XYZ file of C-alpha atoms in Angstrom:
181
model
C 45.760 -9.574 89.158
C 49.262 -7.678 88.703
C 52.418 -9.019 90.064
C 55.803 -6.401 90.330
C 59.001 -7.753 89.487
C 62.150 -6.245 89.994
C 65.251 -7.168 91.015
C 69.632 -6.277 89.204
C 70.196 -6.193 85.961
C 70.499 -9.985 85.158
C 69.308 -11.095 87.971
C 66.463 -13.639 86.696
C 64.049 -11.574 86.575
C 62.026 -11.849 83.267
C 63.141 -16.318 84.010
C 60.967 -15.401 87.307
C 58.316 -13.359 85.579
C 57.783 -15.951 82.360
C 56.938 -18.995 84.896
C 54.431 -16.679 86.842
C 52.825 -15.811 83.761
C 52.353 -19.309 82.748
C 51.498 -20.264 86.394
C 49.030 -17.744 86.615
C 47.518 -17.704 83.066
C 43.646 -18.276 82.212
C 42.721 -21.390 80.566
C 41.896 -20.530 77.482
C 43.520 -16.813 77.276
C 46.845 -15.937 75.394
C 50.101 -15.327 77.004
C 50.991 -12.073 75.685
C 55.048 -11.082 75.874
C 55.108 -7.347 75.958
C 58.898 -6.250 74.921
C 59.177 -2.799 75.364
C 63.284 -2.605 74.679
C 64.519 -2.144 71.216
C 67.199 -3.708 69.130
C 70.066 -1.107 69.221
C 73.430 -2.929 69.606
C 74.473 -6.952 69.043
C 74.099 -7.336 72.938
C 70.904 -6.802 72.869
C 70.064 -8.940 70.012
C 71.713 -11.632 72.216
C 69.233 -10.735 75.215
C 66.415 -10.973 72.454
C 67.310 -14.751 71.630
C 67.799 -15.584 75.191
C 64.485 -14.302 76.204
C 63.123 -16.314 72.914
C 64.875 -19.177 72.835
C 63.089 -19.483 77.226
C 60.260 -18.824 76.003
C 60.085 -21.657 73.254
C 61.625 -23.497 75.930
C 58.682 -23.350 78.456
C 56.133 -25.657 75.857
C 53.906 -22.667 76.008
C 52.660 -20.731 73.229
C 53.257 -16.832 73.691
C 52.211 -13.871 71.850
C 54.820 -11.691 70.776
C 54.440 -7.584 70.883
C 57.040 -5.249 70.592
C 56.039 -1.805 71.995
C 58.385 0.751 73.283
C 56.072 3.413 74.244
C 52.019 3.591 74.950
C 51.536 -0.001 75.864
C 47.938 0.517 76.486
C 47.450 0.892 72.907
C 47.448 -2.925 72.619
C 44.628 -5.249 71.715
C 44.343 -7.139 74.853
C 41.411 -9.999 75.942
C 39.625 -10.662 79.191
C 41.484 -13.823 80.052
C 45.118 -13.049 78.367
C 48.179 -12.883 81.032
C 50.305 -10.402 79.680
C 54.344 -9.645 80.467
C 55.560 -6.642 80.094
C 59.122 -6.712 80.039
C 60.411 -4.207 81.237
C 59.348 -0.761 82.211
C 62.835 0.059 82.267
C 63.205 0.137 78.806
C 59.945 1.727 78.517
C 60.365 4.762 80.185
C 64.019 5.023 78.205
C 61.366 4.703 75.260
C 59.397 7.740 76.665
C 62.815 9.637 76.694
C 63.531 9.338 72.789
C 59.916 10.040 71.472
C 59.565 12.876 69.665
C 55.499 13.370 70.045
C 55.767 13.865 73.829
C 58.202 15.498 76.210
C 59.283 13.286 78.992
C 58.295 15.342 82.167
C 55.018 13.229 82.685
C 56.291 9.772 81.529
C 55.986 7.863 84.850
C 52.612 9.220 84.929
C 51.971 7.893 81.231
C 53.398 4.884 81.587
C 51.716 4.262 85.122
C 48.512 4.685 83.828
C 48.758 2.594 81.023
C 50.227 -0.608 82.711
C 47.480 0.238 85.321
C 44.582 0.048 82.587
C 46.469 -2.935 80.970
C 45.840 -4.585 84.765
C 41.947 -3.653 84.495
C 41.959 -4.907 80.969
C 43.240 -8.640 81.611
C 42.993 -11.874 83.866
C 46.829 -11.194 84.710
C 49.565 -8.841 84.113
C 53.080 -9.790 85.514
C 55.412 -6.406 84.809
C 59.345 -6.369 85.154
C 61.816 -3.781 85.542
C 65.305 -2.984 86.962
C 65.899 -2.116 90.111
C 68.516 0.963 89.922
C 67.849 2.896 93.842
C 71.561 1.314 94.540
C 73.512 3.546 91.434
C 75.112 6.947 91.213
C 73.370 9.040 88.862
C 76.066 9.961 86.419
C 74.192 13.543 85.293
C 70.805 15.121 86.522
C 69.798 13.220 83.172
C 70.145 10.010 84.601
C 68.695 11.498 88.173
C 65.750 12.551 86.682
C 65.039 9.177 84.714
C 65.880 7.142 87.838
C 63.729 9.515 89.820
C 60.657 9.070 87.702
C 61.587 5.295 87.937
C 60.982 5.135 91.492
C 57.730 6.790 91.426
C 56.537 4.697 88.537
C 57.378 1.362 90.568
C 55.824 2.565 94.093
C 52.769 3.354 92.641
C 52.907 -0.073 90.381
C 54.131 -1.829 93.780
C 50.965 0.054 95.625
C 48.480 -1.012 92.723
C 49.870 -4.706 92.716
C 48.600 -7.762 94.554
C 51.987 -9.148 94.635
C 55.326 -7.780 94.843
C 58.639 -9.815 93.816
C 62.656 -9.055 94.132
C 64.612 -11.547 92.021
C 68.371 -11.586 93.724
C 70.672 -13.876 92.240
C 67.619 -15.957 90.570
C 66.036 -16.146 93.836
C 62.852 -14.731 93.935
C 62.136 -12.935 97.402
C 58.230 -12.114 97.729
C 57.925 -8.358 99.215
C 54.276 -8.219 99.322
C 51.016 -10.413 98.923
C 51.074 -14.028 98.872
C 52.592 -16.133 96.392
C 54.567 -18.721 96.262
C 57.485 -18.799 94.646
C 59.305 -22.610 95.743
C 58.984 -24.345 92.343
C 60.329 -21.284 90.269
């Protein structure tokens, strides 16, 4: 199973996605966190303990990864649920490798959510939603461009689609329910 999450920057999106993975984990598999952004700047720090400080929160016991490029390269099990949080950051994480130029990145990164998906009971992935801002340079075109092909063919692939607006999570496609989150 895969579940798309998107939704504004702050919007309650990974709050959404954290209670779906729990909701939707296997009994006896691991809820795997998949943090894809890196610490560059106190603000983010903050966003880190946030996102931890939920997490301890829920009474849950997650696995931690931090991978900010090639997320297939992670040791995943049968029955884990995994987050992966979010493919926003990711693809900025394709931009700044050296290894690999960035031309095929949603293709990269598509494919290795997608075997991720074949891999596990559950994957629930996040990202921003940014089709409503003004590229500022054909930089920031291109990267939201390759965004939006990355989530329609995640959104295509999924059995569930979610936008989180103001904490409200609005279900776009397949059938889940979201009341109690």
């Amino acid at each position: 199973m895969m579940i798309f999450i998107s939704g504004g920057v702050r919007s309650g999106k990974s709050s959404v996605a954290e209670k779906l993975a729990i909701r939707y984990r296997h009994s006896n598999g691991r809820l795997v966190y998949v943090a894809c952004g890196s610490r560059t700047d106190r603000e983010m720090d903050e966003r880190i303990g946030h996102h931890q400080q939920r997490r301890t929160a829920s009474g849950c016991s997650w696995t931690t990864i931090e991978k900010s490029i090639d997320v297939a390269a992670i040791g995943v099990e049968a029955s884990d649920t995994l987050l992966i949080d979010c493919v926003t950051t990711l693809l900025a994480g394709e931009y700044f490798r050296e290894d690999k130029a960035a031309f095929d990145a949603d293709e990269r990164i598509t494919k290795d959510i997608l075997t991720l998906a074949k891999q596990a009971h559950a994957v629930i992935v996040v990202s921003n939603e940014l089709s409503f801002e003004m590229p500022a340079s054909e930089l920031t075109a291109n990267y939201m461009k390759k965004l939006g092909l990355i989530h329609q063919r995640l959104v295509q692939e999924s059995d569930a689609a979610v936008l989180v607006e103001h904490g409200l999570p609005i279900v776009k496609k397949g059938v889940i329910s979201c009341g109690e989150l």
